[in-house]
PDB file of C-alpha atoms in Angstrom:
ATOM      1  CA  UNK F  18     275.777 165.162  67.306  1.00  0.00           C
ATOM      2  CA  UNK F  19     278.834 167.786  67.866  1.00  0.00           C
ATOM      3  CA  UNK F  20     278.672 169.987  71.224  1.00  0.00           C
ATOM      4  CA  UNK F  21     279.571 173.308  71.414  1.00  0.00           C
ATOM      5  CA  UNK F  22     281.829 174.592  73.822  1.00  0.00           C
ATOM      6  CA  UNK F  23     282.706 172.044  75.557  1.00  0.00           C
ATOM      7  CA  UNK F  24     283.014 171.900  79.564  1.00  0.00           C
ATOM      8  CA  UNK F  25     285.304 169.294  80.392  1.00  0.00           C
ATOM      9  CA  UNK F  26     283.982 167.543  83.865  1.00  0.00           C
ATOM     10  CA  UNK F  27     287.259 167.734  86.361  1.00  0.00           C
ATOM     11  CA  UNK F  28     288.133 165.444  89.102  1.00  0.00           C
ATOM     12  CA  UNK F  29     290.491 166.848  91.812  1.00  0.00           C
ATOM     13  CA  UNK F  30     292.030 164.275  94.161  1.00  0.00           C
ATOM     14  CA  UNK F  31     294.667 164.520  96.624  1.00  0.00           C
ATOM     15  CA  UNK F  32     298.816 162.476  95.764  1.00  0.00           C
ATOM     16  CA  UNK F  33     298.292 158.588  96.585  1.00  0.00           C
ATOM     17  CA  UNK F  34     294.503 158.725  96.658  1.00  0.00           C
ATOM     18  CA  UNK F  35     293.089 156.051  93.888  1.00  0.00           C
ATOM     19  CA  UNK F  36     291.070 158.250  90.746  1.00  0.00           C
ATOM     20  CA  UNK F  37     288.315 157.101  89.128  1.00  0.00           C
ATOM     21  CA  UNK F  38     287.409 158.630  85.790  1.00  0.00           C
ATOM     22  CA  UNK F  39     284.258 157.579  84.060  1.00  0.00           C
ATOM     23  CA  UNK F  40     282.713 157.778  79.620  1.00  0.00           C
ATOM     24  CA  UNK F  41     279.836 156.872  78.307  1.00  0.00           C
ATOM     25  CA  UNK F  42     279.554 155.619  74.586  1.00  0.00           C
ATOM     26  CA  UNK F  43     276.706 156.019  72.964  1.00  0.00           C
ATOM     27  CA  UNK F  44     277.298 153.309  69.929  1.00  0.00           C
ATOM     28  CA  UNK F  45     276.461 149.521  70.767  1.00  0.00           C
ATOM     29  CA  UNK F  46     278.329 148.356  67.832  1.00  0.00           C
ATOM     30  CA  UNK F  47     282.086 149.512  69.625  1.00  0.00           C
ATOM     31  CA  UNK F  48     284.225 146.799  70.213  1.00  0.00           C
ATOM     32  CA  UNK F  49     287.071 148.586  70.985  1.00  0.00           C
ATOM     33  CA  UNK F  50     288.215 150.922  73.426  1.00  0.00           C
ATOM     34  CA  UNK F  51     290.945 152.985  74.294  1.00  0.00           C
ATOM     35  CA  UNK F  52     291.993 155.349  77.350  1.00  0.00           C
ATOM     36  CA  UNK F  53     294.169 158.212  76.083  1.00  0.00           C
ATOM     37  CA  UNK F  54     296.296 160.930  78.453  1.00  0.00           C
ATOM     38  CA  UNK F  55     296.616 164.343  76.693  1.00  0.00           C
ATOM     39  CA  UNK F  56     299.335 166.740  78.917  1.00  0.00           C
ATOM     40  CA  UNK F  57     299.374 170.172  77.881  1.00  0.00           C
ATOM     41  CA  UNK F  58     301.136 170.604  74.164  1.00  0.00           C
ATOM     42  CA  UNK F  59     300.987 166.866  73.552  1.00  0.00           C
ATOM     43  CA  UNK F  60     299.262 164.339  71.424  1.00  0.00           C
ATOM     44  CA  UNK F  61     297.144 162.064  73.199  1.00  0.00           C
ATOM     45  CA  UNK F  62     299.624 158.938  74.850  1.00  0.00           C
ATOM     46  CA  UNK F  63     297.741 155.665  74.998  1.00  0.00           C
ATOM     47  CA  UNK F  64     297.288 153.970  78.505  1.00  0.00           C
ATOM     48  CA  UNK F  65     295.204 151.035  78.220  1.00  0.00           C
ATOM     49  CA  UNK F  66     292.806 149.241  75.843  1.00  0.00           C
ATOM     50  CA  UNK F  67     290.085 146.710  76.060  1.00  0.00           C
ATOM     51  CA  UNK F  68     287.740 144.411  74.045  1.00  0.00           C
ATOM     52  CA  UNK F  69     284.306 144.095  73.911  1.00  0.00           C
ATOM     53  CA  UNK F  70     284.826 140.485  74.718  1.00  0.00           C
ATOM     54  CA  UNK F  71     286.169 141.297  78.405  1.00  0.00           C
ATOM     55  CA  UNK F  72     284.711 143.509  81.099  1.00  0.00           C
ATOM     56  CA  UNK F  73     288.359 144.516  82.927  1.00  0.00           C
ATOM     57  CA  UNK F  74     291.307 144.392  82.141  1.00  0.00           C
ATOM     58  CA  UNK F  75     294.426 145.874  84.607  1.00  0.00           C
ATOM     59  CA  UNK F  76     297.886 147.658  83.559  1.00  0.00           C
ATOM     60  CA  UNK F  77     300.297 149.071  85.996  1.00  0.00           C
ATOM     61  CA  UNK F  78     297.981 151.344  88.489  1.00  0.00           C
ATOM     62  CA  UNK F  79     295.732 151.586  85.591  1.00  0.00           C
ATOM     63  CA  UNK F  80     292.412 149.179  85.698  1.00  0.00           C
ATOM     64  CA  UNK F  81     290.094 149.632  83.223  1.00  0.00           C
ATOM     65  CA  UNK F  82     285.754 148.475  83.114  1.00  0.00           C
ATOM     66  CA  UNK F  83     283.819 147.710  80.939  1.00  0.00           C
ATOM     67  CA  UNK F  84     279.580 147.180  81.157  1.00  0.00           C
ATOM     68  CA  UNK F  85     278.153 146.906  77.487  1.00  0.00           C
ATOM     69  CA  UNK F  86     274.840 146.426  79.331  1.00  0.00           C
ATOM     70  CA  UNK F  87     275.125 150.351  80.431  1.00  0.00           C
ATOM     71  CA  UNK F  88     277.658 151.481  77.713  1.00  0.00           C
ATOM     72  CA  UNK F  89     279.799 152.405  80.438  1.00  0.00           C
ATOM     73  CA  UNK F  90     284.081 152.668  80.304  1.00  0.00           C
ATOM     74  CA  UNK F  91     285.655 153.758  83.150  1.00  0.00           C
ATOM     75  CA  UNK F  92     289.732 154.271  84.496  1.00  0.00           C
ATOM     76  CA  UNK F  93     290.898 153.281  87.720  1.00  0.00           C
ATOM     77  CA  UNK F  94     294.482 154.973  88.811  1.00  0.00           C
ATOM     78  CA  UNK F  95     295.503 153.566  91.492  1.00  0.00           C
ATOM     79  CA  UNK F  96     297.870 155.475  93.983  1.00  0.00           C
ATOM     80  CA  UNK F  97     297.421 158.754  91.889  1.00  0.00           C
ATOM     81  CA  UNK F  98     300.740 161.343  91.695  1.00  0.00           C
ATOM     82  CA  UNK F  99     301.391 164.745  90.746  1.00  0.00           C
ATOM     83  CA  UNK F 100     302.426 163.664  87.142  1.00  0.00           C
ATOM     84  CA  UNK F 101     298.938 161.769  86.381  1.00  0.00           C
ATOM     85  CA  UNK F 102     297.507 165.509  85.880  1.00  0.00           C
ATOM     86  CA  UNK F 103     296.070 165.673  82.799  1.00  0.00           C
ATOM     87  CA  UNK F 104     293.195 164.953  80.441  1.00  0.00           C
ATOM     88  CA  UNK F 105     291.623 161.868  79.889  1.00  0.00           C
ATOM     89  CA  UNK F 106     289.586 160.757  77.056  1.00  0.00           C
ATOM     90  CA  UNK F 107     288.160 157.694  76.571  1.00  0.00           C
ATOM     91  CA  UNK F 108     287.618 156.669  72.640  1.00  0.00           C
ATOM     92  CA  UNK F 109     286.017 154.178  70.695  1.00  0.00           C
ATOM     93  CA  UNK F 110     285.748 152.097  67.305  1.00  0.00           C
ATOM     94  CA  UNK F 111     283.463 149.867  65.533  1.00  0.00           C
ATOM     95  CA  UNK F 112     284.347 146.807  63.851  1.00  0.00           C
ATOM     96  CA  UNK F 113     283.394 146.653  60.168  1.00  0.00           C
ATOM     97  CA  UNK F 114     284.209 149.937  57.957  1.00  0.00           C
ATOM     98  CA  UNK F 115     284.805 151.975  60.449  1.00  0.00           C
ATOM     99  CA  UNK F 116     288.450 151.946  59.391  1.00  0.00           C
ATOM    100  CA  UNK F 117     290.950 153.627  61.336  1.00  0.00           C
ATOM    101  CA  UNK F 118     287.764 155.855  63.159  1.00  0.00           C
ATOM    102  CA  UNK F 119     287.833 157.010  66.844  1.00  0.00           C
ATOM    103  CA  UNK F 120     285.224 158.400  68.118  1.00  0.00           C
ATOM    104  CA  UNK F 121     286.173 160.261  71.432  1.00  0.00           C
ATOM    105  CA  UNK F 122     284.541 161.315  74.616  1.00  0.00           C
ATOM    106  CA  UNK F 123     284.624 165.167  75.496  1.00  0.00           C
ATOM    107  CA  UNK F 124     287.547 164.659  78.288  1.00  0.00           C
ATOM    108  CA  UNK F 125     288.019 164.350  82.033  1.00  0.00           C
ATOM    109  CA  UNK F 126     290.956 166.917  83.677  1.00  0.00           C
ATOM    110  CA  UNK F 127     292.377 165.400  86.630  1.00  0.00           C
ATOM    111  CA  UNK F 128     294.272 167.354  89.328  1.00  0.00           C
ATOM    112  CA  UNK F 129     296.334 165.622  91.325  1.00  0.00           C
ATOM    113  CA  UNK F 130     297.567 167.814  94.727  1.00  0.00           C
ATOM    114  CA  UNK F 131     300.651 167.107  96.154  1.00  0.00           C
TER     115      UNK F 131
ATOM    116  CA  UNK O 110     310.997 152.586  67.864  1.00  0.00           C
ATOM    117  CA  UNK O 111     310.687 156.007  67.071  1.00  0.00           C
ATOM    118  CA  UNK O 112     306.908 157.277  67.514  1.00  0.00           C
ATOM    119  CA  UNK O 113     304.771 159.166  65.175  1.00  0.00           C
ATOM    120  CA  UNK O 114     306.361 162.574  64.344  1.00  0.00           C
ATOM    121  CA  UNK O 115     304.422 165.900  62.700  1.00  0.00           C
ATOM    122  CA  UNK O 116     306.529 168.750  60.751  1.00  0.00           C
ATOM    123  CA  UNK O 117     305.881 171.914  61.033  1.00  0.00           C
ATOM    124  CA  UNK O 118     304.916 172.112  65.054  1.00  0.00           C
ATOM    125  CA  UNK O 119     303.626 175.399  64.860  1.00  0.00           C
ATOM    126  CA  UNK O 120     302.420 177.205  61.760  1.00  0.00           C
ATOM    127  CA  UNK O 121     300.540 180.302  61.156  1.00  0.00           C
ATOM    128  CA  UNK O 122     298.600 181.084  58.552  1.00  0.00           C
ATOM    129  CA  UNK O 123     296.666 184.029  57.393  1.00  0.00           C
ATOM    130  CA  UNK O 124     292.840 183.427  56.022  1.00  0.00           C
ATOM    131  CA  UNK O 125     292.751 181.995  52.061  1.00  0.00           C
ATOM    132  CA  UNK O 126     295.735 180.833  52.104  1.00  0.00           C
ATOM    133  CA  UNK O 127     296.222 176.527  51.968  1.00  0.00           C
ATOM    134  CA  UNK O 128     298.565 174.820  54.143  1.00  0.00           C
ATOM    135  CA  UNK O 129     300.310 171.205  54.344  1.00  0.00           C
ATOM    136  CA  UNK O 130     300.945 168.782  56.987  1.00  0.00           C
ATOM    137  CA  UNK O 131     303.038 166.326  57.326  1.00  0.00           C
ATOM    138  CA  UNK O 132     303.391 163.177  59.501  1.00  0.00           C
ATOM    139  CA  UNK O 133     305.237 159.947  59.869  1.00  0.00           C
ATOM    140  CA  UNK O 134     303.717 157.213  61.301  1.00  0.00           C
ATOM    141  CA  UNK O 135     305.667 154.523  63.385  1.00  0.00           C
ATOM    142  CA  UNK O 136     308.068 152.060  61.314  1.00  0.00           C
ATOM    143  CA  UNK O 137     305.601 148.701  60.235  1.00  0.00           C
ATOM    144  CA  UNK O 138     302.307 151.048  60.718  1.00  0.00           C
ATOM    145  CA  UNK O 139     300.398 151.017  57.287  1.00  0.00           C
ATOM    146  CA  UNK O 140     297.129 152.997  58.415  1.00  0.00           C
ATOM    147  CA  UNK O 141     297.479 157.017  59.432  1.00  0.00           C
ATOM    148  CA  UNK O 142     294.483 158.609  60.837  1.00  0.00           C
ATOM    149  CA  UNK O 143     293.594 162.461  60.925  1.00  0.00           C
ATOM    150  CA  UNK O 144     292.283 164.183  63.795  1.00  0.00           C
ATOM    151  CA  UNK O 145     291.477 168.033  64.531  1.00  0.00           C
ATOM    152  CA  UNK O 146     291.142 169.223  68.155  1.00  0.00           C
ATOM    153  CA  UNK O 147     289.539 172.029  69.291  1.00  0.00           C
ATOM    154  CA  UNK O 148     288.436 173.412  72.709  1.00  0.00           C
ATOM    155  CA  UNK O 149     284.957 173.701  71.067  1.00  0.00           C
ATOM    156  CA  UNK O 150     284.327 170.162  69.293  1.00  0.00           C
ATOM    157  CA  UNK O 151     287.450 168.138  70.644  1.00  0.00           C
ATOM    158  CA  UNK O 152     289.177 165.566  68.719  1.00  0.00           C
ATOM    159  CA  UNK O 153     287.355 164.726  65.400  1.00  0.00           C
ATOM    160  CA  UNK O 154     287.959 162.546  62.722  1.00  0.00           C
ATOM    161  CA  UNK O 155     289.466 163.612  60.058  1.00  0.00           C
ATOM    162  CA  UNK O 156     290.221 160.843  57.400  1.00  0.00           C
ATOM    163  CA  UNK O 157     292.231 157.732  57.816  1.00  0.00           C
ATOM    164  CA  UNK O 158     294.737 156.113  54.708  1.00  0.00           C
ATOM    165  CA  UNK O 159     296.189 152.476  54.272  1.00  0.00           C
ATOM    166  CA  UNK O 160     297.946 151.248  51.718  1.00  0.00           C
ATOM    167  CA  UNK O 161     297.648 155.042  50.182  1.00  0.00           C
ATOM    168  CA  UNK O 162     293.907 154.701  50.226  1.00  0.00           C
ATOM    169  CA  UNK O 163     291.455 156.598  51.623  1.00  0.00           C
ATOM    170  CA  UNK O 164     288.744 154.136  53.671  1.00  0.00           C
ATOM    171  CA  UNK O 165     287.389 156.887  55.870  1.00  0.00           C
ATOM    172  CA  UNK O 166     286.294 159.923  55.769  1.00  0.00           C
ATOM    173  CA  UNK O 167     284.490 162.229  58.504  1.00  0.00           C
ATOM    174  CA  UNK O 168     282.259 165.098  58.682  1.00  0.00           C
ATOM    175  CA  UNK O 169     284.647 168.016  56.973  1.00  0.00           C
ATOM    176  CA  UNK O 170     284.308 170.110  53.788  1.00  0.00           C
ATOM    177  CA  UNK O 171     286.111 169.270  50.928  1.00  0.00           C
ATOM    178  CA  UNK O 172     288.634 171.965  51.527  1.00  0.00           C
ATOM    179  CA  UNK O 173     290.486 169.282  53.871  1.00  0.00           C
ATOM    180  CA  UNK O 174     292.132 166.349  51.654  1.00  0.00           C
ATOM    181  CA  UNK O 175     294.942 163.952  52.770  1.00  0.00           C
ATOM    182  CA  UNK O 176     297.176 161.159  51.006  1.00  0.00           C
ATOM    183  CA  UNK O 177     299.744 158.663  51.884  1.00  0.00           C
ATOM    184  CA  UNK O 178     302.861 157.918  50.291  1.00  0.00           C
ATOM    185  CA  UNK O 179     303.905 154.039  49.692  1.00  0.00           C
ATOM    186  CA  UNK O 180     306.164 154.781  52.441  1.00  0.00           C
ATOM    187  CA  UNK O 181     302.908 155.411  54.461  1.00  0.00           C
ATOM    188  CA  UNK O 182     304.095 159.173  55.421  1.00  0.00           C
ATOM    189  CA  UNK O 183     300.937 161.161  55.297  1.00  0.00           C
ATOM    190  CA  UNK O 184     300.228 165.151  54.498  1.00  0.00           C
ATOM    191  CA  UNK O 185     297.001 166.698  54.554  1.00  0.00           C
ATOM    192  CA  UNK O 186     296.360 169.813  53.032  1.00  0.00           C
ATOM    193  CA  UNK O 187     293.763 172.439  54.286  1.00  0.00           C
ATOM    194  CA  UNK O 188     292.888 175.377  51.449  1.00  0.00           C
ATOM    195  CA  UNK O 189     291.313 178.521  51.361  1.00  0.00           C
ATOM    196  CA  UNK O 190     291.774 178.498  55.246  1.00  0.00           C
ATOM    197  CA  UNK O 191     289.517 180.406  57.457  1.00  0.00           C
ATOM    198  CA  UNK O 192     289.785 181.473  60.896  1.00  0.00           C
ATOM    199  CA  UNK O 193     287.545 178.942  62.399  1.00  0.00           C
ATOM    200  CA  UNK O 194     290.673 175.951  60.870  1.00  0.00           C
ATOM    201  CA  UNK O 195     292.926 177.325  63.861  1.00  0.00           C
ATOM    202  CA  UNK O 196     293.041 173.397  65.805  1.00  0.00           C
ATOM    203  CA  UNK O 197     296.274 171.181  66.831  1.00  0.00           C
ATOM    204  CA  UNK O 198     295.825 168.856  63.752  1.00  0.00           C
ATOM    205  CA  UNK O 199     296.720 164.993  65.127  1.00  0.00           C
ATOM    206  CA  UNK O 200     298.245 162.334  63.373  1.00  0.00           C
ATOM    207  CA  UNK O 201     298.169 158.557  64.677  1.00  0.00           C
ATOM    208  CA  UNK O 202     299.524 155.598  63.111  1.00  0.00           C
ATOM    209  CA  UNK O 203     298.284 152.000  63.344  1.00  0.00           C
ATOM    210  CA  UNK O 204     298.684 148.700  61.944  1.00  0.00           C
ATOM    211  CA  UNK O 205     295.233 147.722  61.295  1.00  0.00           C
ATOM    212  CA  UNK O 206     291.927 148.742  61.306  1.00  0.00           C
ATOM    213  CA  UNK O 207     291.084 147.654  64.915  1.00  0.00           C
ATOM    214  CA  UNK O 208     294.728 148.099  66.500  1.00  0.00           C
ATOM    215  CA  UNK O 209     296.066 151.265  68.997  1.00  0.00           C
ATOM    216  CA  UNK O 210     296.530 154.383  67.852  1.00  0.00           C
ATOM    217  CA  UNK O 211     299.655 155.890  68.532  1.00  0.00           C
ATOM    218  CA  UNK O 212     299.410 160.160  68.600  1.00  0.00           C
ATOM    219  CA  UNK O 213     302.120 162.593  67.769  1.00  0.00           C
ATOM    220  CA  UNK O 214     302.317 165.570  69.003  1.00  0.00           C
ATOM    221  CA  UNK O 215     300.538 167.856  66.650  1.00  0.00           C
ATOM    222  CA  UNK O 216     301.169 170.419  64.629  1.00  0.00           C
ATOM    223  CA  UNK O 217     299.412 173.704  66.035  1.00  0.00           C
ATOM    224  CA  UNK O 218     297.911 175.572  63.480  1.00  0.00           C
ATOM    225  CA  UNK O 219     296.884 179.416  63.662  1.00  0.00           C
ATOM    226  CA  UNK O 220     294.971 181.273  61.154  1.00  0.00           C
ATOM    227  CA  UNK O 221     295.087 185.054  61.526  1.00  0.00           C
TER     228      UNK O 221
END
C-alpha cells in the first residue's frame, strides 16, 4: 500500500565515522536492487547495485548486503564526509513483466557533521 | 556520455490546464521510465516505454499518458491538472528491463 506523509528515518553521524543505512523489501520475487543518493534539487544518482544471486557486493567506500532470508538491503559508507549528506533510497525490481518498474523504499537522510 | 536530461526544469501551471514533459534518455538507452515524487508518497511509478511501447503502467489516472519517439526521447503529458499533480516528475533511462536506471534531474512542476 501507499503511506501518507511520509517520515523519513535520519541517521546523523559524525566526518570519517562508517554509516550504515538499512530497507526492507517487502516482495520475494526482487532480484534486483539498487541504492540511489538524492541531494537536494537532484534526480536520484545511482551508487551501487546487486543481484539476488549474491549477498555483498563492495564499490569504493560503498558495501552493500543482501539477506533474501529476511528481505533485508542495507549500505555501508565507509569513512563518511560532509558531501555523503543526503537521501538514500534503496529500490527494487522483479524479473518477469515488471518492465522498467522500481519500486522504492520511503528514504533514509543522512547528516554527516564535520 | 551525456546523462539523462528533462526540459522545462521548472514549470508552473494553474489547475485544468495540461502540461508536457520532456526527457532524453542516455545515447544506446531504449527503455525510459516515469516517476513522480512527492514528500507525501515518494517516488512512484509512473509508466515505462521501449521501443515506443508502453510495457508498464502504475497506479495513476488516465489523465497521465506518455510516449516515446523512435529516437527513444520521451514526453508525458498530464491534463486537466489539479493541485494535488504539484511533484518533481523523474525520468530514467535504461537499456533493458533489468539494467540501472540512470535519473535526471527533474522537472519541478507547480500547480497553482
Amino acid at each position: 500500500g501507499e503511506s501518507v506523509g511520509l517520515h523519513l528515518p535520519t541517521l546523523s553521524v559524525q566526518e570519517g565515522d562508517n554509516s550504515i543505512i538499512n530497507c526492507a523489501y517487502s516482495n520475494s520475487a526482487s532480484d534486483y536492487f539498487i541504492w540511489y543518493k538524492q541531494e537536494s534539487g537532484k534526480g536520484p544518482q545511482f551508487i551501487i547495485d546487486i543481484r539476488s544471486n549474491m549477498d555483498k557486493r563492495q564499490g569504493q567506500r560503498v558495501t552493500v548486503l543482501l539477506n533474501k532470508t529476511v528481505k533485508h538491503l542495507s549500505l555501508q559508507i565507509a569513512a563518511t564526509q560532509p558531501g555523503d549528506s543526503a537521501v538514500y533510497f534503496c529500490a527494487e525490481i522483479a524479473g518477469g513483466t515488471s518492465y522498467g518498474k522500481l519500486t522504492f523504499g520511503q528514504g533514509t537522510i543522512l547528516t554527516v557533521h564535520p | 556520455k551525456a546523462g539523462v536530461t528533462q526540459t522545462p526544469r521548472y514549470l508552473i501551471k494553474t489547475r485544468g490546464q495540461q502540461v508536457t514533459l520532456s526527457c532524453s534518455p542516455i545515447s544506446g538507452h531504449r527503455s525510459v521510465s516515469w516517476y513522480q515524487q512527492t514528500p507525501g508518497q515518494g517516488l512512484q511509478f509512473l509508466f515505462e516505454y521501449f521501443s515506443e511501447t508502453q510495457r508498464n503502467k502504475g497506479n495513476f489516472p488516465g489523465r497521465f499518458s506518455g510516449r516515446q519517439f523512435s529516437n527513444s526521447r520521451s514526453e508525458m503529458n498530464v491534463s486537466t491538472l489539479e493541485l494535488g499533480d504539484s511533484a518533481l516528475y523523474l525520468c530514467a533511462s535504461s537499456s533493458g528491463n533489468t539494467d540501472t536506471q540512470y535519473f535526471g534531474p527533474g522537472t519541478r512542476l507547480t500547480v497553482l
